[in-house]
mmCIF file of C-alpha atoms in Angstrom:
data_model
loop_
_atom_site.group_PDB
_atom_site.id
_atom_site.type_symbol
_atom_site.label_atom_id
_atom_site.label_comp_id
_atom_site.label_asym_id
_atom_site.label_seq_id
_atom_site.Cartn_x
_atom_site.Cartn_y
_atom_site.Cartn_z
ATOM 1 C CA UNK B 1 -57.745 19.477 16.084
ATOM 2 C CA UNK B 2 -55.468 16.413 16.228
ATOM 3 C CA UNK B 3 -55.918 14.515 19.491
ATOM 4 C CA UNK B 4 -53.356 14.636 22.389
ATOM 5 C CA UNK B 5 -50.983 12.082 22.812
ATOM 6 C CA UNK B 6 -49.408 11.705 26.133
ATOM 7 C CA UNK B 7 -46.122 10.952 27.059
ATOM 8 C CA UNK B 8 -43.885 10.447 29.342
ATOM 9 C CA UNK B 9 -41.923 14.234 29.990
ATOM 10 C CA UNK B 10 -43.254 15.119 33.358
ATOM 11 C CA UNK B 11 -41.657 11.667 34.685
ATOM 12 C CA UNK B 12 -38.501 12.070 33.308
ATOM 13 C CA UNK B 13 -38.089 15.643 34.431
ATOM 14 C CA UNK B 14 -39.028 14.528 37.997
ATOM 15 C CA UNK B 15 -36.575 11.639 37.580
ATOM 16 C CA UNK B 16 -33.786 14.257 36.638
ATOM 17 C CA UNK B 17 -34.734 16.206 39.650
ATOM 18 C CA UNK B 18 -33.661 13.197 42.042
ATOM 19 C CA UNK B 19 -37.452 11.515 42.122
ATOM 20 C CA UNK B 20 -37.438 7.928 42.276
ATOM 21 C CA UNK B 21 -40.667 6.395 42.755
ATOM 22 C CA UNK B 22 -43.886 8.702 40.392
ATOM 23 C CA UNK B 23 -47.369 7.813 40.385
ATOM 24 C CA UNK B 24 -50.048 8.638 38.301
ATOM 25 C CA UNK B 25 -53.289 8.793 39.875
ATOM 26 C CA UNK B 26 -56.822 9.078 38.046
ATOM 27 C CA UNK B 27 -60.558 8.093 39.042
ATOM 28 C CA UNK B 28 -63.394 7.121 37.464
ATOM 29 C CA UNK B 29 -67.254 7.505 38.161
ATOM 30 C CA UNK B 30 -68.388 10.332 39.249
ATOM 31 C CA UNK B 31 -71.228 10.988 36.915
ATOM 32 C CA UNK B 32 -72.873 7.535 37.654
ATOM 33 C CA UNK B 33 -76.407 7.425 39.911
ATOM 34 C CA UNK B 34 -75.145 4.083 41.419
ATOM 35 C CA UNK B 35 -71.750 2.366 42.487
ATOM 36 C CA UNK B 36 -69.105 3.502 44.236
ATOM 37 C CA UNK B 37 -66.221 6.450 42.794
ATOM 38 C CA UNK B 38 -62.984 4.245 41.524
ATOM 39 C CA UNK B 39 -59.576 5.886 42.070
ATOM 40 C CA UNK B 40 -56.177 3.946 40.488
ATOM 41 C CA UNK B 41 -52.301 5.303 41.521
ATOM 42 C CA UNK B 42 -50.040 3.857 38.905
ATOM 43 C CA UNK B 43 -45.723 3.506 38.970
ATOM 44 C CA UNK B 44 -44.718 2.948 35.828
ATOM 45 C CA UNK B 45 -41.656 0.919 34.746
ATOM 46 C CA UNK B 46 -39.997 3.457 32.328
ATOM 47 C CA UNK B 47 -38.595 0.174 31.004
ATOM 48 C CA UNK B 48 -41.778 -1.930 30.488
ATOM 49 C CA UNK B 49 -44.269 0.830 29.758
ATOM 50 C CA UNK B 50 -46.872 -1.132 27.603
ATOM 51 C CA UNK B 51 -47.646 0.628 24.291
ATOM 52 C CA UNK B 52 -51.048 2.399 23.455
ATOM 53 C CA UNK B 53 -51.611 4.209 26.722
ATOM 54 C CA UNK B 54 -54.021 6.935 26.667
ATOM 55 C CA UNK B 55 -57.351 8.307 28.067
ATOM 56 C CA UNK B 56 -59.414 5.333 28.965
ATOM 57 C CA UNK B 57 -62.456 6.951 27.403
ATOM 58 C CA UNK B 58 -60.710 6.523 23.762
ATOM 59 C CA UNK B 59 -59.970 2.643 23.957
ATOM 60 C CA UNK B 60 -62.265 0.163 23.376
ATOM 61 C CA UNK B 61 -63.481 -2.390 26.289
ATOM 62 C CA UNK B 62 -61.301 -5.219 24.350
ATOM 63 C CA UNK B 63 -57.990 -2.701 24.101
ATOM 64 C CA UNK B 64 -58.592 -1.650 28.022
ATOM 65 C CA UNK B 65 -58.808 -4.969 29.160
ATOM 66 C CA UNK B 66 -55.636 -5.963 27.859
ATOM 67 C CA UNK B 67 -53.667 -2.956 28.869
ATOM 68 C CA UNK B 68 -55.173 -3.221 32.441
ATOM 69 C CA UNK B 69 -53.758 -6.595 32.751
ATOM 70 C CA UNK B 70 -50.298 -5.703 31.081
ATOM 71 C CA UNK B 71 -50.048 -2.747 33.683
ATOM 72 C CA UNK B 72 -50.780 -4.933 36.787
ATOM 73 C CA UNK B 73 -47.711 -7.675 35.757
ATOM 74 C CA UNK B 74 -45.149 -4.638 34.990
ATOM 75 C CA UNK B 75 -46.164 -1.573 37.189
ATOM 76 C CA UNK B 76 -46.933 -1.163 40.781
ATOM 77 C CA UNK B 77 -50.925 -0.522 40.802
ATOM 78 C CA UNK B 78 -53.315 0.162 43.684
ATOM 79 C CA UNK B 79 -57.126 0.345 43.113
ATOM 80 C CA UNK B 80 -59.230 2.032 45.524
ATOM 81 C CA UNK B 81 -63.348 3.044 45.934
ATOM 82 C CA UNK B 82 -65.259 5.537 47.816
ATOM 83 C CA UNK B 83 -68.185 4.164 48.676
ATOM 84 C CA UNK B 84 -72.369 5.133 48.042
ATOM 85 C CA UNK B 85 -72.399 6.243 51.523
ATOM 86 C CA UNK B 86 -69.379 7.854 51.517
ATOM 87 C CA UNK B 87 -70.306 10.070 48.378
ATOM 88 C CA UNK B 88 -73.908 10.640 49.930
ATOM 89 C CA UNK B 89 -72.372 12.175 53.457
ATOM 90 C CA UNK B 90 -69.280 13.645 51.327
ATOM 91 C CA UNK B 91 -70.586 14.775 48.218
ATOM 92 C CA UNK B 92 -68.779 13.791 44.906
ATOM 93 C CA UNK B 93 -66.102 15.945 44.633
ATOM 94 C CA UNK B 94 -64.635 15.064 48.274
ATOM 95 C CA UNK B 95 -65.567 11.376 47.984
ATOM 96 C CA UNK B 96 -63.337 11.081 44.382
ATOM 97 C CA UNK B 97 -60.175 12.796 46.254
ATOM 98 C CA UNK B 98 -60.232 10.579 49.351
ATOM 99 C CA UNK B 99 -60.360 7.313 46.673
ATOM 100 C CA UNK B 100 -57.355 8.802 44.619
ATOM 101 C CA UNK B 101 -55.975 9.320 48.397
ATOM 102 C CA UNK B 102 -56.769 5.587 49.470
ATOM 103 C CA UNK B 103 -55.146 4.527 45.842
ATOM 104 C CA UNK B 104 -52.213 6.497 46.408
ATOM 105 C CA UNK B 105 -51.747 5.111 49.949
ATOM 106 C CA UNK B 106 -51.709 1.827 48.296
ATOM 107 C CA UNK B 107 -48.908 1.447 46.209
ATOM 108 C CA UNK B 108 -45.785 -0.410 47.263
ATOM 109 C CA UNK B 109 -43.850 2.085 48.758
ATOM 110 C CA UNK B 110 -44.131 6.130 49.616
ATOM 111 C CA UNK B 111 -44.394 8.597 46.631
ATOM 112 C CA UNK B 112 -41.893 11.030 45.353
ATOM 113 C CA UNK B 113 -44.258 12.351 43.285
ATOM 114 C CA UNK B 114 -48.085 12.370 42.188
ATOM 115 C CA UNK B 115 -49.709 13.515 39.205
ATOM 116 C CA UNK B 116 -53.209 13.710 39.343
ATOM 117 C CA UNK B 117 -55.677 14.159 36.986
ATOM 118 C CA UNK B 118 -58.079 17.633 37.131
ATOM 119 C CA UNK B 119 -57.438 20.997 38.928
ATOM 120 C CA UNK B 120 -56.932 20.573 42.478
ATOM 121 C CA UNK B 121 -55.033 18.130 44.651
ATOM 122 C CA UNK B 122 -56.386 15.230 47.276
ATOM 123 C CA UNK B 123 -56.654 16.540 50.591
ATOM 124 C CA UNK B 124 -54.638 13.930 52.590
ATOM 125 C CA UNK B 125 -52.175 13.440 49.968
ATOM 126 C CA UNK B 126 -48.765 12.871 51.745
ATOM 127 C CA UNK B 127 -46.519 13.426 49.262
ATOM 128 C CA UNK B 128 -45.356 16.262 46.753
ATOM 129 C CA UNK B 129 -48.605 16.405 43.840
ATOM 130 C CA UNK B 130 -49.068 18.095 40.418
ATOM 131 C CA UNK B 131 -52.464 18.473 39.142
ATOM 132 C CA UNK B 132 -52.342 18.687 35.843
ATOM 133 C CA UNK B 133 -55.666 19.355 33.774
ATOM 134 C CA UNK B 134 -56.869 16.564 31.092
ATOM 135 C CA UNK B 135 -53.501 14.431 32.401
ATOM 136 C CA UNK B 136 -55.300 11.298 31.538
ATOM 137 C CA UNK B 137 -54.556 12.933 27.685
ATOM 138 C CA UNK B 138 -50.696 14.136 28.655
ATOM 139 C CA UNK B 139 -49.255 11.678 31.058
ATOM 140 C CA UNK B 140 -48.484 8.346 30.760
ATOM 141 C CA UNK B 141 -48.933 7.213 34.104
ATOM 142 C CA UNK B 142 -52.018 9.166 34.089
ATOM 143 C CA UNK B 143 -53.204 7.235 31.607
ATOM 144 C CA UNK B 144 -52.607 4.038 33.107
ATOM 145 C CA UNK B 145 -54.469 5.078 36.216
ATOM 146 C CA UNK B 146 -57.378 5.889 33.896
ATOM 147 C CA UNK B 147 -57.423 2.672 32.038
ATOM 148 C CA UNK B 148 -56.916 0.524 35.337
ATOM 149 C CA UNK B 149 -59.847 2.253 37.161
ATOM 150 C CA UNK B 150 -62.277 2.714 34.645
ATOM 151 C CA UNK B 151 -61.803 -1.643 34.126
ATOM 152 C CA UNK B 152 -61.567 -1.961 37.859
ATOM 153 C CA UNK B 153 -64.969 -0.192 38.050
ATOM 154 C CA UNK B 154 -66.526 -1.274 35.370
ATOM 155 C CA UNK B 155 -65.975 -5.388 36.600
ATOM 156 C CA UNK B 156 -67.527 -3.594 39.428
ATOM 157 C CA UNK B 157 -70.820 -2.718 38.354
ATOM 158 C CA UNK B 158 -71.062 -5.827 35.815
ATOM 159 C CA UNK B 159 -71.166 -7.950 39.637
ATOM 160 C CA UNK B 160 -73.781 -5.600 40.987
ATOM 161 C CA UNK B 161 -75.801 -6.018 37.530
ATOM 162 C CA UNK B 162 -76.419 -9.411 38.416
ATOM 163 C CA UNK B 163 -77.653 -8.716 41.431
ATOM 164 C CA UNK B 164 -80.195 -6.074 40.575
ATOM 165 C CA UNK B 165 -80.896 -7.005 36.936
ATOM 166 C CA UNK B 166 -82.876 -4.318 35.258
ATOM 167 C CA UNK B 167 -80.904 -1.158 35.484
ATOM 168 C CA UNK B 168 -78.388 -2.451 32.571
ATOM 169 C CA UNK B 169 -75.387 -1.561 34.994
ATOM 170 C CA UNK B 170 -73.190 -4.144 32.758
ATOM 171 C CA UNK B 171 -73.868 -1.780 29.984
ATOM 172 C CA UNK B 172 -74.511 1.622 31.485
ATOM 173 C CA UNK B 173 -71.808 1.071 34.407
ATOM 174 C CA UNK B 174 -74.329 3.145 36.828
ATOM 175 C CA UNK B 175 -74.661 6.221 33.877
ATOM 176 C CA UNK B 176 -77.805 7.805 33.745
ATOM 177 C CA UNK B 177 -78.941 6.256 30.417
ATOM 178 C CA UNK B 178 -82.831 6.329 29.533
ATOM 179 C CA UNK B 179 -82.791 2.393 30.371
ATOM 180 C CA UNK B 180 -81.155 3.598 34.066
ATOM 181 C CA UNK B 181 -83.714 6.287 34.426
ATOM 182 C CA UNK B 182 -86.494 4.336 33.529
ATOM 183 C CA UNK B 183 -85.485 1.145 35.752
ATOM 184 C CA UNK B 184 -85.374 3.404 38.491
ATOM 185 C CA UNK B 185 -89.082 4.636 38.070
ATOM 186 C CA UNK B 186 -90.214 1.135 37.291
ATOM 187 C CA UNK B 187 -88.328 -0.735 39.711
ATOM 188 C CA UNK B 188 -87.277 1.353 42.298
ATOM 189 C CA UNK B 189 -83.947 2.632 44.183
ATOM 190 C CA UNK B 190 -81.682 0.262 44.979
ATOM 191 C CA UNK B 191 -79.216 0.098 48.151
ATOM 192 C CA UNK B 192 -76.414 1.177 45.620
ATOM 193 C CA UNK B 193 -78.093 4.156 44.176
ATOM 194 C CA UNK B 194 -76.529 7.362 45.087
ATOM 195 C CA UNK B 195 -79.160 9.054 47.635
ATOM 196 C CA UNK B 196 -77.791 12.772 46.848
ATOM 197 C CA UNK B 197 -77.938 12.741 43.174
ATOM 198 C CA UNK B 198 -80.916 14.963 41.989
ATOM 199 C CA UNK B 199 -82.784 11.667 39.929
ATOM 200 C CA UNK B 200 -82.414 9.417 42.635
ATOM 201 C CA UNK B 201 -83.471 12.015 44.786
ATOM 202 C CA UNK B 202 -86.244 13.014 43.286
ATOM 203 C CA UNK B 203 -87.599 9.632 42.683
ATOM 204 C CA UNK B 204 -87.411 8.698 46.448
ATOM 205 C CA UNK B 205 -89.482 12.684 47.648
ATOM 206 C CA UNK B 206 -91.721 11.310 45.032
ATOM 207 C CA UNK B 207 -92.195 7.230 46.798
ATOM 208 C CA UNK B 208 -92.052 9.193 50.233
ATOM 209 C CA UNK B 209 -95.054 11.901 49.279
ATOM 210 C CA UNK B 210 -97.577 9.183 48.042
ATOM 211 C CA UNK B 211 -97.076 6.926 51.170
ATOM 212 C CA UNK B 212 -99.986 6.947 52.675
#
C-alpha cells in the first residue's frame, strides 16, 4: 500500500471559505513512562511551506531537525507541554488535549481554523476545529506540528538524560524500551516518571510492600 502523502487541500478549502489564519496542531508522547506530553500548533505560510513535510515518525532525526528549524523562521509556531503531574491527576488522554490547547493558545494571533490530529477535539479549544484521523499523514500543517513537537520533546528528554543518566532517555525519549524498564528496577523511579502508568506503578507497590 503506497504511503500517504499529505497536502495542503483542507487549507486551501478553508482559505476559499473566507479563513485567514489555519493551524495545524499535533502532540507527541503519550506512550512514554517519563517526561512531559508535547503539543505544537503550526500556521503555515502557503508561500514558504518548506518541502518534505510529513509524519514525524517517517523522517530521520537529521531530516526533522532541519525542517523544525525551517518551520520556526517561516511559520508562526507555538510549543506547549503537559506536565508529569498533570498527566498523573489527568490521565493521558486529557493531559495531551489541554497541551494541543496551551499550543493553540500560543500562536500569534486567534485561529480561524484548527486541524488536529486523532478523533476528537481539545476541550477548551476556542476556535472552529476539524479532527481529522492520521492528519499528521494528510495535512501539511499537521505535519509540521508533528515534526516541531516530536524535536521540541525530544531536546526535552536529551536535558533530563543528563540529569538522571541510566534510563537512556537521549535514546529512548522516555519509551518503555528494555534499557528503560530495566533502569527503572535497578535504579529506581525518578521525579519525572509518570506515577499512573502501570510499570512505574507497579515498580513503586513493589518498593512500598518490602519497606519494612
Amino acid at each position: 500500500m503506497p504511503r500517504a502523502i499529505p497536502d495542503f487541500s483542507r487549507e486551501e478549502a478553508a482559505l476559499a471559505r473566507g479563513a485567514v489564519f489555519i493551524c495545524g496542531i499535533d502532540e507527541v508522547g503519550r506512550g512514554p513512562l517519563a517526561g512531559p506530553v508535547t503539543a505544537a500548533a503550526v500556521r503555515l505560510d502557503p508561500a514558504r511551506i518548506p518541502d518534505g513535510l510529513t509524519d514525524s515518525k517517517q523522517l530521520s532525526e537529521k531530516v526533522r531537525t532541519r525542517l523544525a528549524a525551517e518551520l520556526e523562521e517561516c511559520a508562526d509556531v507555538s510549543i506547549a507541554h503537559a506536565s508529569v503531574e498533570e498527566i498523573d491527576a489527568l490521565n493521558i488522554f486529557h493531559a495531551s488535549q489541554l497541551a494541543m490547547v496551551r499550543a493553540a493558545e500560543g500562536l500569534s494571533r486567534a485561529t480561524d481554523l484548527a486541524l488536529v490530529d486523532g478523533k476528537f477535539v481539545p476541550k477548551g479549544l476556542t476556535c472552529p476545529a476539524e479532527a481529522i484521523v492520521k492528519g499528521d499523514c494528510k495535512s501539511l500543517s499537521i505535519s509540521a506540528a508533528s515534526i516541531v513537537a516530536k524535536v521540541c520533546r525530544d531536546r526535552v528528554m536529551w536535558d533530563l538524560a543528563q540529569q538522571h543518566p541510566g534510563y537512556g532517555w537521549e535514546r529512548n525519549a522516555g519509551y518503555p524500551t528494555k534499557e528503560h524498564i530495566a533502569a527503572l528496577r535497578n535504579l529506581g523511579v525518578t521525579p519525572h516518571h509518570r506515577r499512573s502508568f502501570r510499570p512505574v506503578h507497579n515498580i513503586l507497590y513493589q518498593e512500598i510492600s518490602v519497606t519494612p
